[in-house]
Coordinates of C-alpha atoms and ligand atoms in Angstrom, one line a residue:
X3 CA 25.2 -41.7 5.9
X4 CA 28.7 -41.9 4.5
X5 CA 28.6 -45.6 4.8
X6 CA 25.8 -48.0 4.0
X7 CA 26.0 -49.7 7.4
X8 CA 22.4 -50.0 8.5
X9 CA 21.9 -47.8 11.6
X10 CA 19.1 -46.8 13.9
X11 CA 19.1 -44.0 16.5
X12 CA 17.6 -44.7 19.9
X13 CA 17.0 -41.7 22.1
X14 CA 16.7 -43.3 25.6
X15 CA 17.6 -46.6 27.2
X16 CA 13.9 -47.3 28.0
X17 CA 12.7 -46.7 24.4
X18 CA 11.1 -49.5 22.5
X19 CA 11.3 -47.7 19.1
X20 CA 14.2 -46.0 17.3
X21 CA 14.5 -44.2 14.0
X22 CA 16.3 -45.2 10.8
X23 CA 19.3 -43.0 10.2
X24 CA 20.3 -44.1 6.7
X25 CA 19.5 -41.8 3.7
X26 CA 16.9 -43.3 1.5
X27 CA 15.6 -45.6 4.3
X28 CA 16.2 -49.3 4.6
X29 CA 14.5 -52.3 2.9
X30 CA 12.7 -55.2 4.6
X31 CA 15.2 -57.9 5.4
X32 CA 17.9 -55.4 6.4
X33 CA 19.9 -56.7 9.4
X34 CA 21.4 -54.4 12.0
X35 CA 24.6 -55.1 13.8
X36 CA 22.7 -56.2 16.9
X37 CA 20.8 -58.9 14.9
X38 CA 17.5 -57.0 14.6
X39 CA 16.0 -57.5 11.1
X40 CA 13.5 -55.2 9.5
X41 CA 10.1 -56.8 8.7
X42 CA 9.0 -53.8 6.6
X43 CA 10.7 -51.2 4.5
X44 CA 11.3 -48.1 6.8
X45 CA 11.9 -44.6 5.3
X46 CA 14.7 -42.5 6.8
X47 CA 13.7 -40.8 10.0
X48 CA 10.8 -43.2 10.5
X49 CA 10.4 -45.5 13.5
X50 CA 11.0 -49.2 13.8
X51 CA 9.9 -51.5 16.7
X52 CA 12.9 -52.7 18.7
X53 CA 10.8 -55.4 20.4
X54 CA 7.5 -57.2 19.6
X55 CA 4.7 -54.8 20.5
X56 CA 1.3 -56.1 21.6
X57 CA -2.0 -54.3 20.8
X58 CA -2.4 -51.6 23.4
X59 CA 1.4 -51.6 24.3
X60 CA 2.9 -48.2 25.2
X61 CA 5.3 -46.9 22.5
X62 CA 8.2 -45.0 24.1
X63 CA 10.6 -42.5 22.5
X64 CA 12.6 -40.0 24.6
X65 CA 11.4 -42.2 27.5
X66 CA 7.9 -40.8 27.0
X67 CA 4.8 -42.6 25.9
X68 CA 4.1 -41.2 22.4
X69 CA 1.1 -43.5 21.8
X70 CA -0.4 -47.0 22.2
X71 CA -0.4 -49.7 19.5
X72 CA -3.7 -50.2 17.8
X73 CA -2.6 -53.7 16.8
X74 CA 0.2 -56.2 17.6
X75 CA 3.4 -56.1 15.4
X76 CA 6.7 -58.0 15.6
X77 CA 10.1 -56.5 16.3
X78 CA 11.5 -54.8 13.1
X79 CA 8.2 -53.5 12.0
X80 CA 7.6 -49.9 10.7
X81 CA 5.8 -47.9 13.4
X82 CA 3.9 -45.2 11.5
X83 CA 1.2 -42.9 12.7
X84 CA -1.7 -45.2 11.7
X85 CA -0.5 -47.8 14.2
X86 CA -0.5 -45.3 17.1
X87 CA -3.3 -44.1 19.2
X88 CA -2.3 -40.7 20.7
X89 CA -2.4 -40.2 24.5
X90 CA -4.6 -37.6 26.1
X91 CA -3.0 -34.2 26.9
X92 CA -1.5 -34.1 30.4
X93 CA -3.9 -32.4 32.8
X94 CA -2.7 -29.0 34.1
X95 CA -3.6 -30.2 37.7
X96 CA -1.0 -31.7 40.0
X97 CA 2.1 -30.8 38.0
X98 CA 5.5 -31.0 39.6
X99 CA 6.3 -27.4 40.5
X100 CA 10.0 -26.2 40.5
X101 CA 11.1 -29.7 41.6
X102 CA 14.1 -30.1 39.2
X103 CA 16.2 -27.5 40.9
X104 CA 19.8 -27.9 39.9
X105 CA 23.1 -26.1 40.4
X106 CA 23.2 -23.0 38.2
X107 CA 25.3 -23.6 35.1
X108 CA 28.9 -22.3 35.4
X109 CA 29.3 -18.8 33.9
X110 CA 30.9 -18.6 30.4
X111 CA 33.0 -15.5 30.2
X112 CA 35.1 -13.7 27.5
X113 CA 32.7 -13.7 24.6
X114 CA 31.5 -10.5 22.9
X115 CA 30.2 -9.2 19.6
X116 CA 30.0 -5.8 17.9
X117 CA 26.5 -4.3 18.3
X118 CA 24.6 -1.1 18.3
X119 CA 23.8 0.2 21.8
X120 CA 20.4 1.8 22.2
X121 CA 19.2 4.5 24.6
X122 CA 16.8 2.0 26.3
X123 CA 19.7 -0.3 27.2
X124 CA 19.0 -2.9 24.5
X125 CA 21.6 -3.7 21.7
X126 CA 20.9 -4.1 18.0
X127 CA 22.6 -6.6 15.7
X128 CA 21.4 -4.6 12.7
X129 CA 20.8 -0.9 12.1
X130 CA 17.4 -0.7 10.4
X131 CA 14.9 2.1 9.8
X132 CA 11.5 0.5 10.4
X133 CA 8.3 2.2 9.4
X134 CA 5.4 1.3 11.6
X135 CA 1.9 1.2 10.1
X136 CA -1.3 1.6 12.1
X137 CA -3.4 -0.1 9.5
X138 CA -3.2 -2.3 6.4
X139 CA -4.8 0.5 4.3
X140 CA -1.5 2.5 4.1
X141 CA 0.7 -0.4 3.1
X142 CA 0.7 0.2 -0.6
X143 CA 1.7 3.8 -0.1
X144 CA 4.4 2.8 2.4
X145 CA 5.8 0.2 0.0
X146 CA 6.0 2.8 -2.8
X147 CA 7.7 5.2 -0.4
X148 CA 10.2 2.5 0.8
X149 CA 11.2 1.8 -2.8
X150 CA 12.1 5.4 -3.2
X151 CA 13.8 5.7 0.2
X152 CA 16.0 2.7 -0.7
X153 CA 16.8 4.1 -4.1
X154 CA 17.2 7.8 -3.4
X155 CA 18.1 8.2 0.3
X156 CA 19.7 4.9 1.6
X157 CA 22.9 5.3 -0.5
X158 CA 23.6 8.6 1.3
X159 CA 23.5 6.8 4.7
X160 CA 25.9 3.8 4.4
X161 CA 25.8 2.9 8.1
X162 CA 22.1 2.1 7.8
X163 CA 21.5 -1.6 6.8
X164 CA 18.0 -1.4 5.5
X165 CA 14.6 0.2 5.5
X166 CA 11.7 -2.0 6.4
X167 CA 7.9 -1.5 6.2
X168 CA 6.3 -3.2 9.2
X169 CA 3.3 -4.3 7.2
X170 CA 0.4 -6.2 8.8
X171 CA -3.3 -7.0 8.3
X172 CA -4.5 -5.4 11.5
X173 CA -5.7 -1.9 12.5
X174 CA -9.3 -1.6 11.3
X175 CA -12.4 -3.8 10.9
X176 CA -11.5 -5.4 14.2
X177 CA -13.2 -5.5 17.7
X178 CA -10.5 -3.2 19.1
X179 CA -12.0 -3.1 22.6
X180 CA -12.3 -6.9 22.9
X181 CA -10.1 -8.1 25.8
X182 CA -7.9 -10.2 23.5
X183 CA -7.2 -7.2 21.2
X184 CA -4.4 -6.4 23.6
X185 CA -2.4 -9.1 22.0
X186 CA -2.1 -7.7 18.4
X187 CA -1.9 -4.1 19.7
X188 CA 1.0 -4.7 22.1
X189 CA 2.7 -6.9 19.5
X190 CA 2.8 -4.1 17.0
X191 CA 3.9 -1.6 19.7
X192 CA 6.7 -3.8 20.9
X193 CA 8.0 -4.7 17.4
X194 CA 8.3 -1.0 16.8
X195 CA 10.6 -0.9 19.8
X196 CA 12.7 -3.9 18.7
X197 CA 16.5 -3.3 19.4
X198 CA 17.4 -3.6 15.7
X199 CA 15.4 -0.3 15.0
X200 CA 17.6 1.9 17.1
X201 CA 14.8 3.4 19.2
X202 CA 13.8 5.5 16.1
X203 CA 10.0 5.4 15.8
X204 CA 8.3 6.5 12.7
X205 CA 4.6 5.8 12.0
X206 CA 2.4 6.1 8.9
X207 CA -1.3 6.3 9.7
X208 CA -4.4 6.6 7.5
X209 CA -6.4 8.8 9.9
X210 CA -9.9 7.2 10.3
X211 CA -8.7 3.7 11.4
X212 CA -9.6 2.1 14.7
X213 CA -6.0 1.7 15.8
X214 CA -5.2 5.4 16.2
X215 CA -1.5 6.3 16.6
X216 CA -2.1 7.4 20.2
X217 CA -3.5 4.0 21.1
X218 CA -0.6 2.2 19.5
X219 CA 2.1 4.4 21.0
X220 CA 0.8 6.5 23.8
X221 CA 3.1 9.2 25.2
X222 CA 5.6 7.6 27.6
X223 CA 5.9 4.3 25.7
X224 CA 9.0 5.6 24.2
X225 CA 11.6 8.1 25.2
X226 CA 11.7 10.6 22.3
X227 CA 12.6 14.2 22.3
X228 CA 9.4 16.4 22.1
X229 CA 10.7 18.2 19.1
X230 CA 10.8 14.9 17.2
X231 CA 7.2 14.0 18.0
X232 CA 4.9 15.7 15.6
X233 CA 1.7 13.8 16.2
X234 CA -0.6 15.1 18.9
X235 CA -0.4 13.0 22.0
X236 CA 1.7 10.4 20.4
X237 CA 5.2 9.3 21.5
X238 CA 6.5 9.2 18.0
X239 CA 6.8 10.8 14.6
X240 CA 3.5 10.3 12.6
X241 CA 2.7 10.9 9.0
X242 CA -1.1 10.9 8.5
X243 CA -2.2 10.3 4.9
X244 CA -5.7 11.9 5.5
X245 CA -4.0 15.1 6.8
X246 CA -5.6 18.1 5.0
X247 CA -2.1 19.4 4.1
X248 CA -1.6 16.5 1.7
X249 CA -2.7 17.4 -1.8
X250 CA -2.2 14.4 -4.1
X251 CA -0.3 11.1 -3.7
X252 CA 3.2 12.7 -4.2
X253 CA 2.6 15.0 -1.3
X254 CA 2.1 11.9 0.9
X255 CA 5.3 10.3 -0.5
X256 CA 7.3 13.5 0.0
X257 CA 6.1 13.7 3.5
X258 CA 7.2 10.1 4.3
X259 CA 10.6 10.7 2.6
X260 CA 11.2 13.9 4.5
X261 CA 10.4 12.2 7.8
X262 CA 12.4 9.1 7.0
X263 CA 15.5 11.2 6.2
X264 CA 15.5 12.7 9.7
X265 CA 15.6 9.2 11.2
X266 CA 18.1 7.9 8.6
X267 CA 20.5 10.8 9.7
X268 CA 20.4 9.7 13.3
X269 CA 20.7 6.0 12.5
X270 CA 23.6 6.7 10.2
X271 CA 25.6 8.4 13.0
X272 CA 25.6 5.2 15.1
X273 CA 28.6 2.8 15.2
X274 CA 29.0 -0.7 16.3
X275 CA 30.7 -1.1 19.7
X276 CA 32.1 -4.2 21.5
X277 CA 29.4 -5.5 23.8
X278 CA 29.3 -8.7 25.9
X279 CA 27.6 -11.8 24.5
X280 CA 25.0 -11.2 27.3
X281 CA 23.4 -8.5 25.0
X282 CA 22.1 -11.3 22.7
X283 CA 18.4 -11.9 22.8
X284 CA 18.0 -15.1 20.8
X285 CA 14.6 -16.5 19.7
X286 CA 14.7 -20.2 18.8
X287 CA 12.0 -22.1 16.9
X288 CA 11.6 -24.9 14.4
X289 CA 9.5 -25.3 11.2
X290 CA 9.1 -28.1 8.7
X291 CA 10.3 -30.6 11.4
X292 CA 11.1 -34.2 10.8
X293 CA 12.1 -37.1 13.2
X294 CA 15.7 -35.8 13.0
X295 CA 14.8 -32.4 14.4
X296 CA 14.8 -33.9 17.9
X297 CA 18.0 -35.9 17.3
X298 CA 20.4 -33.5 15.7
X299 CA 19.4 -29.8 15.2
X300 CA 17.3 -29.2 18.2
X301 CA 19.7 -30.9 20.7
X302 CA 22.5 -28.8 19.2
X303 CA 20.4 -25.7 19.6
X304 CA 19.8 -26.8 23.2
X305 CA 23.5 -27.1 23.8
X306 CA 24.0 -23.6 22.4
X307 CA 21.1 -22.3 24.5
X308 CA 23.0 -23.4 27.6
X309 CA 26.1 -21.6 26.3
X310 CA 24.1 -18.5 25.8
X311 CA 22.5 -18.7 29.2
X312 CA 25.9 -19.3 30.8
X313 CA 27.2 -16.1 29.0
X314 CA 24.4 -14.1 30.5
X315 CA 22.3 -13.8 27.3
X316 CA 18.5 -14.2 27.0
X317 CA 17.1 -17.2 25.0
X318 CA 13.4 -17.5 24.2
X319 CA 11.7 -20.7 23.3
X320 CA 8.1 -20.7 22.3
X321 CA 5.5 -22.7 20.3
X322 CA 2.8 -23.6 22.8
X323 CA 1.3 -26.5 21.0
X324 CA 4.8 -28.1 20.7
X325 CA 5.6 -27.9 24.4
X326 CA 2.1 -28.6 25.8
X327 CA 2.9 -32.4 26.0
X328 CA 6.1 -31.7 27.9
X329 CA 4.5 -29.4 30.5
X330 CA 5.4 -31.6 33.4
X331 CA 9.1 -31.4 32.4
X332 CA 8.9 -27.6 32.1
X333 CA 7.0 -26.8 35.3
X334 CA 9.6 -29.0 37.1
X335 CA 12.4 -26.9 35.5
X336 CA 10.8 -23.6 36.5
X337 CA 13.2 -21.4 38.6
X338 CA 10.3 -20.7 41.1
X339 CA 6.7 -21.6 41.8
X340 CA 5.6 -18.3 40.3
X341 CA 7.3 -19.1 37.0
X342 CA 5.7 -22.6 37.0
X343 CA 2.3 -21.0 37.6
X344 CA 2.9 -18.6 34.7
X345 CA 3.7 -21.6 32.4
X346 CA 0.5 -23.2 33.5
X347 CA -1.4 -20.0 32.9
X348 CA -0.2 -19.8 29.3
X349 CA -1.0 -23.5 28.6
X350 CA -4.5 -23.1 30.1
X351 CA -5.1 -19.9 28.0
X352 CA -4.1 -21.8 24.9
X353 CA -6.1 -24.9 25.7
X354 CA -9.2 -22.6 26.0
X355 CA -8.3 -20.8 22.8
X356 CA -8.1 -24.0 20.8
X357 CA -11.3 -25.3 22.4
X358 CA -13.2 -22.2 21.3
X359 CA -12.2 -23.2 17.7
X360 CA -13.2 -26.9 18.3
X361 CA -9.5 -27.9 17.9
X362 CA -6.8 -29.3 20.1
X363 CA -3.0 -29.6 20.1
X364 CA -3.3 -32.5 17.6
X365 CA -4.1 -29.9 14.9
X366 CA -0.4 -29.0 15.0
X367 CA 1.3 -31.8 13.0
X368 CA 1.5 -31.3 9.2
X369 CA 1.5 -33.9 6.4
X370 CA 5.3 -33.1 6.0
X371 CA 5.9 -33.8 9.7
X372 CA 4.3 -37.2 9.2
X373 CA 6.2 -37.9 6.0
X374 CA 9.4 -37.0 7.9
X375 CA 8.6 -39.7 10.5
X376 CA 6.9 -37.7 13.3
X377 CA 3.7 -39.6 14.1
X378 CA 2.0 -37.1 16.3
X379 CA 2.3 -34.0 18.4
X380 CA 3.6 -35.9 21.5
X381 CA 6.6 -37.1 19.6
X382 CA 7.0 -33.7 17.9
X383 CA 6.9 -32.0 21.3
X384 CA 9.6 -34.1 22.8
X385 CA 11.9 -33.2 19.9
X386 CA 11.0 -29.6 20.1
X387 CA 11.5 -29.0 23.8
X388 CA 15.2 -30.0 23.6
X389 CA 15.9 -26.6 22.0
X390 CA 15.5 -25.2 25.5
X391 CA 18.6 -26.9 26.8
X392 CA 18.9 -27.6 30.5
X393 CA 18.9 -24.2 32.3
X394 CA 16.1 -23.4 34.7
X395 CA 13.2 -21.4 33.1
X396 CA 13.5 -18.0 34.6
X397 CA 10.8 -16.0 32.9
X398 CA 7.5 -16.3 31.0
X399 CA 6.0 -13.9 28.5
X400 CA 2.4 -13.8 27.3
X401 CA 2.0 -13.4 23.5
X402 CA 3.2 -10.0 22.3
X403 CA 4.8 -8.9 25.6
X404 CA 8.4 -7.7 25.6
X405 CA 11.0 -8.9 28.1
X406 CA 11.2 -5.5 29.9
X407 CA 7.4 -5.7 30.5
X408 CA 8.2 -8.5 32.9
X409 CA 11.5 -7.1 34.1
X410 CA 13.5 -9.9 32.4
X411 CA 17.1 -9.1 31.7
X412 CA 18.7 -12.6 31.1
X413 CA 18.2 -16.3 31.2
X414 CA 16.0 -18.9 29.6
X415 CA 12.5 -17.5 28.9
X416 CA 9.3 -19.2 27.7
X417 CA 7.7 -16.7 25.3
X418 CA 4.2 -18.1 24.7
X419 CA 3.4 -18.1 21.0
X420 CA 1.6 -20.3 18.5
X421 CA 3.9 -22.7 16.7
X422 CA 3.1 -21.1 13.3
X423 CA 6.5 -20.0 12.0
X424 CA 5.5 -16.5 11.0
X425 CA 3.4 -15.8 14.1
X426 CA 6.1 -17.2 16.4
X427 CA 8.8 -15.1 14.7
X428 CA 6.6 -12.0 14.8
X429 CA 5.9 -12.4 18.6
X430 CA 9.6 -13.1 19.3
X431 CA 10.5 -9.9 17.5
X432 CA 8.0 -8.1 19.7
X433 CA 9.6 -9.7 22.8
X434 CA 12.9 -8.0 21.8
X435 CA 14.7 -10.7 19.7
X436 CA 17.9 -9.5 18.0
X437 CA 18.9 -12.9 16.6
X438 CA 16.8 -15.8 15.4
X439 CA 17.7 -19.5 15.2
X440 CA 15.5 -21.7 13.1
X441 CA 15.8 -25.5 12.7
X442 CA 14.2 -27.4 9.8
X443 CA 14.2 -31.0 8.6
X444 CA 11.8 -30.9 5.6
X445 CA 13.3 -27.5 4.6
X446 CA 11.9 -24.0 4.6
X447 CA 13.4 -20.9 3.1
X448 CA 12.1 -18.8 6.1
X449 CA 13.7 -15.4 6.8
X450 CA 12.8 -12.1 8.3
X451 CA 13.7 -8.5 7.2
X452 CA 13.8 -7.3 10.8
X453 CA 16.4 -9.7 12.3
X454 CA 19.0 -12.2 11.0
X455 CA 17.8 -15.8 10.9
X456 CA 20.3 -18.6 11.2
X457 CA 18.9 -21.8 9.7
X458 CA 20.0 -25.2 10.9
X459 CA 19.4 -28.4 8.8
X460 CA 18.6 -31.6 10.7
X461 CA 19.9 -33.9 7.9
X462 CA 23.0 -33.8 5.7
X463 CA 20.9 -34.6 2.6
X464 CA 18.9 -31.4 3.1
X465 CA 22.1 -29.4 3.9
X466 CA 23.6 -30.6 0.6
X467 CA 20.6 -30.0 -1.6
X468 CA 19.9 -26.6 0.1
X469 CA 23.6 -25.6 0.3
X470 CA 22.8 -21.9 -0.2
X471 CA 19.9 -21.7 2.2
X472 CA 21.1 -23.6 5.3
X473 CA 23.7 -22.0 7.5
X474 CA 24.5 -25.0 9.7
X475 CA 24.4 -28.7 9.0
X476 CA 23.4 -30.5 12.2
X477 CA 22.9 -33.7 10.1
X478 CA 26.6 -34.4 10.7
X479 CA 25.6 -35.5 14.2
X480 CA 23.5 -38.4 12.8
X481 CA 26.3 -39.1 10.3
X482 CA 28.8 -39.6 13.2
X483 CA 31.0 -36.8 11.9
X484 CA 30.4 -34.2 14.7
X485 CA 29.1 -34.2 18.2
X486 CA 26.1 -32.3 19.6
X487 CA 28.6 -30.1 21.5
X488 CA 30.7 -29.4 18.4
X489 CA 27.7 -28.3 16.4
X490 CA 26.4 -26.3 19.4
X491 CA 29.8 -24.4 19.7
X492 CA 29.8 -23.8 15.9
X493 CA 26.3 -22.3 16.2
X494 CA 27.4 -20.1 19.2
X495 CA 30.4 -18.7 17.2
X496 CA 28.3 -18.2 14.1
X497 CA 25.8 -16.2 16.2
X498 CA 28.5 -13.8 17.4
X499 CA 29.8 -13.4 13.8
X500 CA 26.3 -12.8 12.5
X501 CA 25.3 -10.5 15.4
X502 CA 28.5 -8.4 14.7
X503 CA 27.6 -8.0 11.0
X504 CA 30.8 -9.9 10.0
X505 CA 28.7 -12.7 8.4
X506 CA 25.4 -12.6 6.7
X507 CA 23.0 -15.6 6.9
X508 CA 21.8 -17.1 3.6
X509 CA 18.3 -15.7 4.2
X510 CA 19.9 -12.2 4.4
X511 CA 22.1 -12.8 1.4
X512 CA 19.0 -13.6 -0.8
X513 CA 16.8 -11.1 1.1
X514 CA 14.2 -13.8 1.9
X515 CA 11.6 -11.9 4.0
X516 CA 8.5 -13.6 5.4
X517 CA 5.6 -11.3 6.3
X518 CA 4.9 -10.3 9.8
X519 CA 1.8 -12.1 11.0
X520 CA 0.1 -10.6 14.0
X521 CA -1.6 -13.1 16.4
X522 CA -5.2 -11.8 16.8
X523 CA -7.3 -14.0 19.0
X524 CA -10.0 -11.3 19.2
X525 CA -13.0 -11.1 16.7
X526 CA -12.9 -9.1 13.4
X527 CA -15.9 -7.1 12.4
Ligands
CA618 CA1 7.4 -23.1 14.3

């Protein structure tokens, strides 16, 4: 806070707790303007009781019961996670189905960006050569080759932004016929088809692995001229390291470089064109959340989500364990009963998946979340869901599916993923994301090589300390220096600049690239 006036933020009229806004927290004895006096010292972002709370009393934030008091405390007390008993997860029976129908949001016209049009109708925000790998065994060789491609070939093709090895831990030593193996396999296939890779598909395979190239990319998954497809029965260009023609390591490297150069030539011939903002496919997620996530950054993202949906773009929100506690709000917001059923299907699948591992949604919250004032997953979920704005939910994807698998061309989409930052980002890439928005309160340097990541700080203190890592400071909302709408518009304009290549995000500037992490719910062998 610019001033030292003690301030708390209450999210809803009916709430009986609020959070302390002041940097550094507030001491016991601090008196707010309304006369409420703190009984305990309360850290920034942590909750205080606005009234006396009896043992067993329902504690409300966002007008939702986030827990019940394990003992009585007076008004002005610090309400931390040890004082709260978490409610049971909402049953998936008897949910409101598509009951919150509202007027469609008014269209937002006249916004465009400069992007790369692809043959399949998608639009890239970057022009990247991606090298797909069928199995982890080849990754050292591909890394070596990528180093040389960047040094020797890339300077000759200045319109290509980067060369990226799609490294992962899958491909062999796995129960590849298990029903759930469909998730990692389609994820890898669909990442290969991400709009930022220009529909150029190049695969490096070992030869003896379980995930054979023809299983990963069967003919017909991708429109490629037959003369470009060298691999037998594969819809892509494949370099196989165990091929008898390779004598020695350098022969493998030469083969990868030769193949890569063909793709680089075609990518280099592409130019950015003016395309409508509707070509954006934005994945939103949060990581390293604190109690401000749901007050500043996520509501600003929600406002921006509405702008994007109004402009005809596609916005995906995800993170199943973080929306599970808001399922009744989401099924009510579904555009149709079928969409609501699909939401319930994804929640039920995840409930069963967690149960197999003797866990539940409460396994989500981290020590950092709690230190940041988030007592439990119910509270975290309410702050997370606001990223989805107010539009009807018009599509649902299972993990690893891409938008076109479900015929989705626009609107607000629930792409089911775990909340894990790297797995969520990986699955959103597979869905067809060409721009990523990531909010953080505790701070994370998260970035992806495959797609620009715009990072949004929930607090000004973080934005100041991490001035060369955070792209937007939503903490100004809590400081009273900007409104949610102002930060939402700033985000929208920054997205168009970043998508056009006019601006780089900090993660791009420093080349901060997290690994792809495939979601594999199937057994390994
Ligand atoms: Ca996350």
